[in-house]
Every structure is written in C-alpha cells, then in structure tokens.
PDB file of C-alpha atoms in Angstrom:
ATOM      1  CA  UNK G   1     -23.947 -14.716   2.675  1.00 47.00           C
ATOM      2  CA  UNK G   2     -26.554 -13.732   5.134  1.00 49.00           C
ATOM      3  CA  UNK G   3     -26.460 -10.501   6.896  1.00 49.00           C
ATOM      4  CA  UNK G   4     -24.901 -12.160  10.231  1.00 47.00           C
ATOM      5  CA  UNK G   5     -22.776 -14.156   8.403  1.00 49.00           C
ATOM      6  CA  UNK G   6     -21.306 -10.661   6.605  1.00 49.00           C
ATOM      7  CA  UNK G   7     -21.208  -8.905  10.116  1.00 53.00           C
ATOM      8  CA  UNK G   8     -18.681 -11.865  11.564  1.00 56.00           C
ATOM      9  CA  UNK G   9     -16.567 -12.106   7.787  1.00 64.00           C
ATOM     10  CA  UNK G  10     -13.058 -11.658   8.664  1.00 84.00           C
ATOM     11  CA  UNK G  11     -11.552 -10.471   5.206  1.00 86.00           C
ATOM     12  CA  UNK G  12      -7.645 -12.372   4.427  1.00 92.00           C
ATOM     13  CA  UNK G  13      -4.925  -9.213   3.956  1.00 91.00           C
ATOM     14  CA  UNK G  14      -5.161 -10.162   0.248  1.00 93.00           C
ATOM     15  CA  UNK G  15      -8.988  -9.787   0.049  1.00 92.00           C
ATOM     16  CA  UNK G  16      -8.623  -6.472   1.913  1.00 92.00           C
ATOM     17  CA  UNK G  17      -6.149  -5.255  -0.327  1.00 93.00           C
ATOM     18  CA  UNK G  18      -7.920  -6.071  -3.340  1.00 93.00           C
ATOM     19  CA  UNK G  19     -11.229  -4.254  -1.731  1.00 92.00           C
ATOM     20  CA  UNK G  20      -8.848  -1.311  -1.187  1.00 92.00           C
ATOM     21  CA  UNK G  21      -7.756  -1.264  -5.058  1.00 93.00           C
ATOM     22  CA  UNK G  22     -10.845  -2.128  -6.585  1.00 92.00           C
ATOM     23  CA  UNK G  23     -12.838   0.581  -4.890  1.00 92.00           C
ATOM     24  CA  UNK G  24     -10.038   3.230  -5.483  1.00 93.00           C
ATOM     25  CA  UNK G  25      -8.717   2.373  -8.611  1.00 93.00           C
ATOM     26  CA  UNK G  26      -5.395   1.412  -6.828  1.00 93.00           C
ATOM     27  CA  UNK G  27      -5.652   5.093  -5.556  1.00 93.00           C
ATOM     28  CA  UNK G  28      -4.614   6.662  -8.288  1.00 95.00           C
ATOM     29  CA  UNK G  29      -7.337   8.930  -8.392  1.00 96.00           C
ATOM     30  CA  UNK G  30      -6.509  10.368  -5.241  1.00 95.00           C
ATOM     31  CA  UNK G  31      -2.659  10.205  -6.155  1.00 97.00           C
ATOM     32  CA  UNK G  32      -3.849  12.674  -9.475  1.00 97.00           C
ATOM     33  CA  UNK G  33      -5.691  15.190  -7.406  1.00 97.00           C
ATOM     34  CA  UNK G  34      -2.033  15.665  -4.925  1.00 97.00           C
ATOM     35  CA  UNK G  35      -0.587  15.828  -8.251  1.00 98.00           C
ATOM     36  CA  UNK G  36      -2.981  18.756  -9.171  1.00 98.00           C
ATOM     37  CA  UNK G  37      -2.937  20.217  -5.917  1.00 97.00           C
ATOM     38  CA  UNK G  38       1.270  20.127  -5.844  1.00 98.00           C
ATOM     39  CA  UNK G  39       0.962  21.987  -9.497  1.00 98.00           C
ATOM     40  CA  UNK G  40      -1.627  24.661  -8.430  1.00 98.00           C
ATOM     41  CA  UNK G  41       1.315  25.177  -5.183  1.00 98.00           C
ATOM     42  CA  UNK G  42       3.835  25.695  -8.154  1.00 98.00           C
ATOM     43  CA  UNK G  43       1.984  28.422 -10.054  1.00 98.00           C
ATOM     44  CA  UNK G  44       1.278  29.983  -7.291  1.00 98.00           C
ATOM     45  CA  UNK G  45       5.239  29.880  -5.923  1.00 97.00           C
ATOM     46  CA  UNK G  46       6.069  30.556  -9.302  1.00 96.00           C
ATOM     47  CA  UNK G  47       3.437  34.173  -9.711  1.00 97.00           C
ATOM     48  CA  UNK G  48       2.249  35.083  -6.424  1.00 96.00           C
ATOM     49  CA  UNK G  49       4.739  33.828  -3.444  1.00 95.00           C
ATOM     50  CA  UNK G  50       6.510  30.867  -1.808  1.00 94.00           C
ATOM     51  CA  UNK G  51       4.446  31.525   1.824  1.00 95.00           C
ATOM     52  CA  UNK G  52       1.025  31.654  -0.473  1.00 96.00           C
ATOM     53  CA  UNK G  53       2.121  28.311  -2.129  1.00 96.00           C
ATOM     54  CA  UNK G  54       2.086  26.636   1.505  1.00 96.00           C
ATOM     55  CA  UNK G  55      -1.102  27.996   2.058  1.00 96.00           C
ATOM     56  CA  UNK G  56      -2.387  26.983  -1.682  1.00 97.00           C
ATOM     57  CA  UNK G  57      -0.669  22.889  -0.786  1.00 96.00           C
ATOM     58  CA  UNK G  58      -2.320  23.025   2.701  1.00 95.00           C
ATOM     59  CA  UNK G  59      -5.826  23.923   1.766  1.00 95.00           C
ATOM     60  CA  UNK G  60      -5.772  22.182  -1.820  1.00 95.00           C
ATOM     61  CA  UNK G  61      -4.949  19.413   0.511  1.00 94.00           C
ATOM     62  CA  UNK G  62      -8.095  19.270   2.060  1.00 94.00           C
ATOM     63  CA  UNK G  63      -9.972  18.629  -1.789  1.00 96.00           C
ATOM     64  CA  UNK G  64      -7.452  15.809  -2.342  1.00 95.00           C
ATOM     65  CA  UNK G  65      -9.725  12.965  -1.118  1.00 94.00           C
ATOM     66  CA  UNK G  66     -13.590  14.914  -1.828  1.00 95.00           C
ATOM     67  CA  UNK G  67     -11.916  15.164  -5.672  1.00 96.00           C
ATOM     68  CA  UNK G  68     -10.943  11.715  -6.058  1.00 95.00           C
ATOM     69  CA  UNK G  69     -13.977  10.222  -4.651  1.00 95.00           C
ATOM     70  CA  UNK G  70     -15.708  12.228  -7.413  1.00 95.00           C
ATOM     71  CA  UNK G  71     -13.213  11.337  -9.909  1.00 95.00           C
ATOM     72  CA  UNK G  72     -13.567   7.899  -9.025  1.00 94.00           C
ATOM     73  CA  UNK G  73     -17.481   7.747  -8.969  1.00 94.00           C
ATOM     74  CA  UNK G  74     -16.900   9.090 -12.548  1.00 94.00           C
ATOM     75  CA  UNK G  75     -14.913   6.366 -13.572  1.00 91.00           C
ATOM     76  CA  UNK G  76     -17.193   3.633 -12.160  1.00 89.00           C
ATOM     77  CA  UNK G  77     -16.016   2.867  -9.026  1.00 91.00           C
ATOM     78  CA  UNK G  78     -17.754   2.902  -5.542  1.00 88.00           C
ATOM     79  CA  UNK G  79     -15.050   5.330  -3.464  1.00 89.00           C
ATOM     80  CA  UNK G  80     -15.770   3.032  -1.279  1.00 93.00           C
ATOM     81  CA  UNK G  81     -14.201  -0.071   0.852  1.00 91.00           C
ATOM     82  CA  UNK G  82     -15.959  -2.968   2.701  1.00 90.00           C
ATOM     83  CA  UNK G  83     -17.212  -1.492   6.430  1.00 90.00           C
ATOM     84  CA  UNK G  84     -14.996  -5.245   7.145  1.00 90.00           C
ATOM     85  CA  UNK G  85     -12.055  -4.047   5.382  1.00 93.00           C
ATOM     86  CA  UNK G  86      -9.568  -4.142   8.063  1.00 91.00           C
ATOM     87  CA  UNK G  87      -7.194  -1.882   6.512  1.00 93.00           C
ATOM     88  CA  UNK G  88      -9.563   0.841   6.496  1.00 90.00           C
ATOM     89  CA  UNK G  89      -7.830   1.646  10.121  1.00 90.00           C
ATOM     90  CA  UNK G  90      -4.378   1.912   8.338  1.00 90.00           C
ATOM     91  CA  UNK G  91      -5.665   4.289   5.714  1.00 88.00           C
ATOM     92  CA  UNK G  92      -6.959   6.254   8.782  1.00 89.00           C
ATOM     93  CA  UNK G  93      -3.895   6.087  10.986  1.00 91.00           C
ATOM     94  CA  UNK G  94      -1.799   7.137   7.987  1.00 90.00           C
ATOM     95  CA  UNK G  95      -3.681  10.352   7.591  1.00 89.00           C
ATOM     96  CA  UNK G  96      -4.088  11.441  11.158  1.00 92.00           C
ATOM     97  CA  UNK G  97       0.600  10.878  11.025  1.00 92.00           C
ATOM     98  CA  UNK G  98       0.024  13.344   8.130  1.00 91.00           C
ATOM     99  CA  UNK G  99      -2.083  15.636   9.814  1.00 91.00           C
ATOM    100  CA  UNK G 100       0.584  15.771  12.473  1.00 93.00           C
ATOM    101  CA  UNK G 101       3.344  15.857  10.181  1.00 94.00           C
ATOM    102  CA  UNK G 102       2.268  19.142   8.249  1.00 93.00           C
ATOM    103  CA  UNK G 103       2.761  21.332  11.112  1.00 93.00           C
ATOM    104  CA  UNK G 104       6.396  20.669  11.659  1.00 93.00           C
ATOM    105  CA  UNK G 105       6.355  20.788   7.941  1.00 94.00           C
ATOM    106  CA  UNK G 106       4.979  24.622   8.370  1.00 94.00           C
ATOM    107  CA  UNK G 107       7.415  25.282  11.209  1.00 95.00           C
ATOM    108  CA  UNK G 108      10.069  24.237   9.155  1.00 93.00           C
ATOM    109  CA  UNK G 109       8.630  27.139   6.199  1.00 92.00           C
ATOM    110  CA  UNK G 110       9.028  29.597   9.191  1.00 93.00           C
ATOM    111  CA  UNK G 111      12.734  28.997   9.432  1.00 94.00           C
ATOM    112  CA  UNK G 112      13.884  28.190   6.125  1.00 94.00           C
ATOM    113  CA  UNK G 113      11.093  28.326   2.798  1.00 93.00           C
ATOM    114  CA  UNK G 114      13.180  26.404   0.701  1.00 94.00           C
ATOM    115  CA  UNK G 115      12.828  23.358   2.916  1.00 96.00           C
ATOM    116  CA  UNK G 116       9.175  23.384   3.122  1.00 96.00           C
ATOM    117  CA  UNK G 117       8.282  21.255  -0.269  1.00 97.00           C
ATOM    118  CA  UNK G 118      11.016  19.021   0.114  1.00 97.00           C
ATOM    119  CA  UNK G 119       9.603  18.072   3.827  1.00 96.00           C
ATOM    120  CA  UNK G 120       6.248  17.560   2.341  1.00 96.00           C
ATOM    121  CA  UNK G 121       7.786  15.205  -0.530  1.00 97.00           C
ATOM    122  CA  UNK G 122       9.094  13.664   2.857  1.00 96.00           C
ATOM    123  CA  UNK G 123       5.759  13.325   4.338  1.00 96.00           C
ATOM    124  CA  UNK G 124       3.521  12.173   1.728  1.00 96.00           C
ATOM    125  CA  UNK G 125       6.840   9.691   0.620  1.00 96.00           C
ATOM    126  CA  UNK G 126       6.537   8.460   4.241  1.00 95.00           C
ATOM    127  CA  UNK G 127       2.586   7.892   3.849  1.00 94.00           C
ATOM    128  CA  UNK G 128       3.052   6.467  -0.125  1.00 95.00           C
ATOM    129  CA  UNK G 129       5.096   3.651   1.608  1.00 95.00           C
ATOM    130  CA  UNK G 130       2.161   2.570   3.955  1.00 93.00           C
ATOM    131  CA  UNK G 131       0.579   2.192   0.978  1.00 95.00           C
ATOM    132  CA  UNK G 132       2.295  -0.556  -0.640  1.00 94.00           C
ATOM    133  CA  UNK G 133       0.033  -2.793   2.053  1.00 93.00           C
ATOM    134  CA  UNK G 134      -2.916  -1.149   2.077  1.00 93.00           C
ATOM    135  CA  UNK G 135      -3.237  -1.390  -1.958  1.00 94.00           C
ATOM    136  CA  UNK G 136      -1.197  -4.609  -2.141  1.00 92.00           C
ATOM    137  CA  UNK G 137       1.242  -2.903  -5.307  1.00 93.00           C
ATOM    138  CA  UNK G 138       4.799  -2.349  -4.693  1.00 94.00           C
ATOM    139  CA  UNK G 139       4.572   0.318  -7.026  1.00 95.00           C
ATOM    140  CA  UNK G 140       4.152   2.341  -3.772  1.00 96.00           C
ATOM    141  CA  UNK G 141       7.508   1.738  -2.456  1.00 97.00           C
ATOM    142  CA  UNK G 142       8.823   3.282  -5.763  1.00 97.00           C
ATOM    143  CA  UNK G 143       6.924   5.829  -5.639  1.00 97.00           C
ATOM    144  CA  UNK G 144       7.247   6.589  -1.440  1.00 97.00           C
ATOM    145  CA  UNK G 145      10.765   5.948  -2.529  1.00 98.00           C
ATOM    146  CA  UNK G 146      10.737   8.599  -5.484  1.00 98.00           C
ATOM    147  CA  UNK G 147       9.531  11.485  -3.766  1.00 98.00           C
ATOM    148  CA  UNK G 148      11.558  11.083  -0.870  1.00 98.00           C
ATOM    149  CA  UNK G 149      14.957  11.244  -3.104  1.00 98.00           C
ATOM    150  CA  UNK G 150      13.724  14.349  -4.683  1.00 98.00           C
ATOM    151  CA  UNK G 151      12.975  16.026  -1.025  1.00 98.00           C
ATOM    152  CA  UNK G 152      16.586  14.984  -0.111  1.00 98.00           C
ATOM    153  CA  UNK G 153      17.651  16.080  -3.662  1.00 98.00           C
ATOM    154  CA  UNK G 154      15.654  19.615  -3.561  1.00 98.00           C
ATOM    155  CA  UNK G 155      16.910  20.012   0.456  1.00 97.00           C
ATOM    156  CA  UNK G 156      20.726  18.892  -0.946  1.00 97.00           C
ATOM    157  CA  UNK G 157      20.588  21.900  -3.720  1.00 97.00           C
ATOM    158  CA  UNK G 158      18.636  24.359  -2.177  1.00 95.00           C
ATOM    159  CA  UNK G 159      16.482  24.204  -4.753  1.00 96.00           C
ATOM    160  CA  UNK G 160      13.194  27.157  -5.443  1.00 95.00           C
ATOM    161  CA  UNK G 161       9.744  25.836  -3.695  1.00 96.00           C
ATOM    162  CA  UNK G 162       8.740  26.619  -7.319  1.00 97.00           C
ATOM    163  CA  UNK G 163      10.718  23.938  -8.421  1.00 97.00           C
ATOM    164  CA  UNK G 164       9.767  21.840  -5.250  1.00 97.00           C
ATOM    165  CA  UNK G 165       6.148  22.229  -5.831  1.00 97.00           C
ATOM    166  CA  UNK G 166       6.219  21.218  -9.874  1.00 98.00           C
ATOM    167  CA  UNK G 167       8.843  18.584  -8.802  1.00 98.00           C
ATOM    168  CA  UNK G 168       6.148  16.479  -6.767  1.00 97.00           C
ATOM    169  CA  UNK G 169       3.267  17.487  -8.714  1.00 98.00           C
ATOM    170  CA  UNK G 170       5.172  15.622 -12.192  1.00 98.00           C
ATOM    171  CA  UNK G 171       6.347  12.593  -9.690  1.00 98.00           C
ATOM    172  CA  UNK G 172       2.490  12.207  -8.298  1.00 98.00           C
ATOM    173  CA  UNK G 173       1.295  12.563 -11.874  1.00 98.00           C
ATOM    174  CA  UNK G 174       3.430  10.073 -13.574  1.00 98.00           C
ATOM    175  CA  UNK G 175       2.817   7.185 -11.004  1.00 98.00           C
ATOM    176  CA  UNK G 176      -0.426   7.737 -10.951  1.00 97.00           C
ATOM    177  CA  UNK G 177      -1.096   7.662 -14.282  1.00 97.00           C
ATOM    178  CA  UNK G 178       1.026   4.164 -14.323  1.00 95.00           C
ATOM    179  CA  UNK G 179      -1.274   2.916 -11.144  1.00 96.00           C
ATOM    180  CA  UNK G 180      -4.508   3.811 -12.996  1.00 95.00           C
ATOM    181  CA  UNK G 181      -3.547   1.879 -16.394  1.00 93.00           C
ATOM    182  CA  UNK G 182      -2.812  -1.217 -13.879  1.00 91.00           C
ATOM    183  CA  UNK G 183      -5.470  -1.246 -11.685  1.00 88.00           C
ATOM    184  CA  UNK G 184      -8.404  -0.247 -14.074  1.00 78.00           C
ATOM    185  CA  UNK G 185      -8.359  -3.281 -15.439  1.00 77.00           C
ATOM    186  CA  UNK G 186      -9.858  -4.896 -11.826  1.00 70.00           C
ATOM    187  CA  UNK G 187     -13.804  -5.812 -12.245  1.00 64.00           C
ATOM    188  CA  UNK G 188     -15.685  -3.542  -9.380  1.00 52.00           C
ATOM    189  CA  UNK G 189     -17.908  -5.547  -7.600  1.00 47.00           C
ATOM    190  CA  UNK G 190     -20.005  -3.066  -6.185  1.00 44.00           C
TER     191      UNK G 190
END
C-alpha cells in the first residue's frame, strides 16, 4: 500500500481487534502488572494499613500501562496499535470512565474501608468487559464477570481490604496468564 492509500485504510472490527491483540499480547501484559499492582495493595493492607493500600492501588495504578509496554517490548511485541485502529478511541474512552470512577471509589474508602477494593474489582470488572471488543476474546466477559462477583462477594461478607486486595490481584493473575498462553501464539507483524 502506498502512503495515501494507508492514510484512507478503513480497518474491518475484526482487523482492528486482531491489531489490538497482536500488539498487546491480548493484553495480558497489562492485565499482569494490575495483578502486581493489586498484590503490592495487599502487603501493604496486610503490614502497613488499609488507607496506605488505596494509596499503594492508586499510584501503582499509574505504572500499570508504562510496565506492560515494557513487558511487552520484552516479549517481542510493538506496544503498539495501528494510528487507523479505530478502537484505539474505545481503549481511550474506557480509561478516562476509570479515571472518573476511582474517585467515587476513594469517597466510598472515606465512609466505609472495607468497600473500597470490592468497588475497584467493580470498576476494572466494568472496564474488563469493554474489553471483550476491543481484543475480540470473550475471555474478557469471564473475567469482567469474575471480578465483579468477588466485589459483590467481598461487599456481601464484609470481607478485610487485605483480602480484597490479594483477591483481585490472584483473579488478574490467573486470566492473564490464560490470555498470554492464547494470544502468544499470534505472528506480530510489526
């Protein structure tokens, strides 16, 4: 293709998605750095204190995607989508509704700590699902699906943010392990 004919390329949903999984291994790289950003939360609930652990989630959140670009440069892969991708504006949209979404999460800490992790497994459940189209897998739906059951679960029992915080870092950890095995496999064209 010439460089005009690339700028006017309109990419099919499936070509998209396949962009999306083949430059982010699926996204399982970024799914294992939440997982090791929910565990550092843990320790840190579990030897320091619960309001720390919010802090610990919130900025460990902000390494999640630097990490797994590294991680993913590591492994081969570009980090990077097609400037045509047009599901590069979901990706985007779906962070900005988490951005927004962690401050009533940290209002909610002020009232009642126990219900801070499970409205976070809420949140990033809510984004997983969004992912389901922009990767293409359905795996996403389980997994959106997984971590919201344990926030209702955690909410239901009153369960320890300790136990909040290791809860979504082993739920982020196994399906990411189980989207990297699947998605490796894809040929990187760039």
């Amino acid at each position: 293709m010439t460089t005009a004919q690339t700028e006017t390329y309109s990419m099919t949903i499936a070509e998209a998605q396949l962009d999306m999984r083949t430059a982010y291994i699926g996204g399982s790289t970024g799914m294992l750095s939440s997982a090791l950003v929910w565990m550092i939360a843990g320790f840190v609930a579990l030897n320091m204190s619960s309001q720390q652990a919010v802090w610990a989630l919130f900025i460990g959140g902000m390494f999640i995607h630097p990490i797994s670009i590294v991680l993913t440069k590591i492994i081969g892969r570009s980090g990077k989508h097609n400037k045509n991708n047009p599901l590069a504006s979901l990706a985007l949209a779906s962070t900005f509704w988490m951005i927004l979404m962690l401050a009533l999460a940290y209002v909610v800490s002020l009232f009642r700590m126990d219900l801070f992790f499970p409205a976070m497994l809420f949140i990033i459940g809510g984004r997983y699902l969004t992912f389901a189209t922009l990767f293409g897998t359905r795996i996403y739906w389980l997994c959106g699906g997984a971590l919201i059951l344990a926030g209702y679960l955690l909410a239901s029992n009153n369960a320890s943010p300790v136990i909040g915080a290791f809860t979504g870092s082993a739920i982020e950890a196994i399906f990411a392990v189980f989207i990297f095995i699947t998605t490796a496999k894809i040929k990187s064209n760039n």
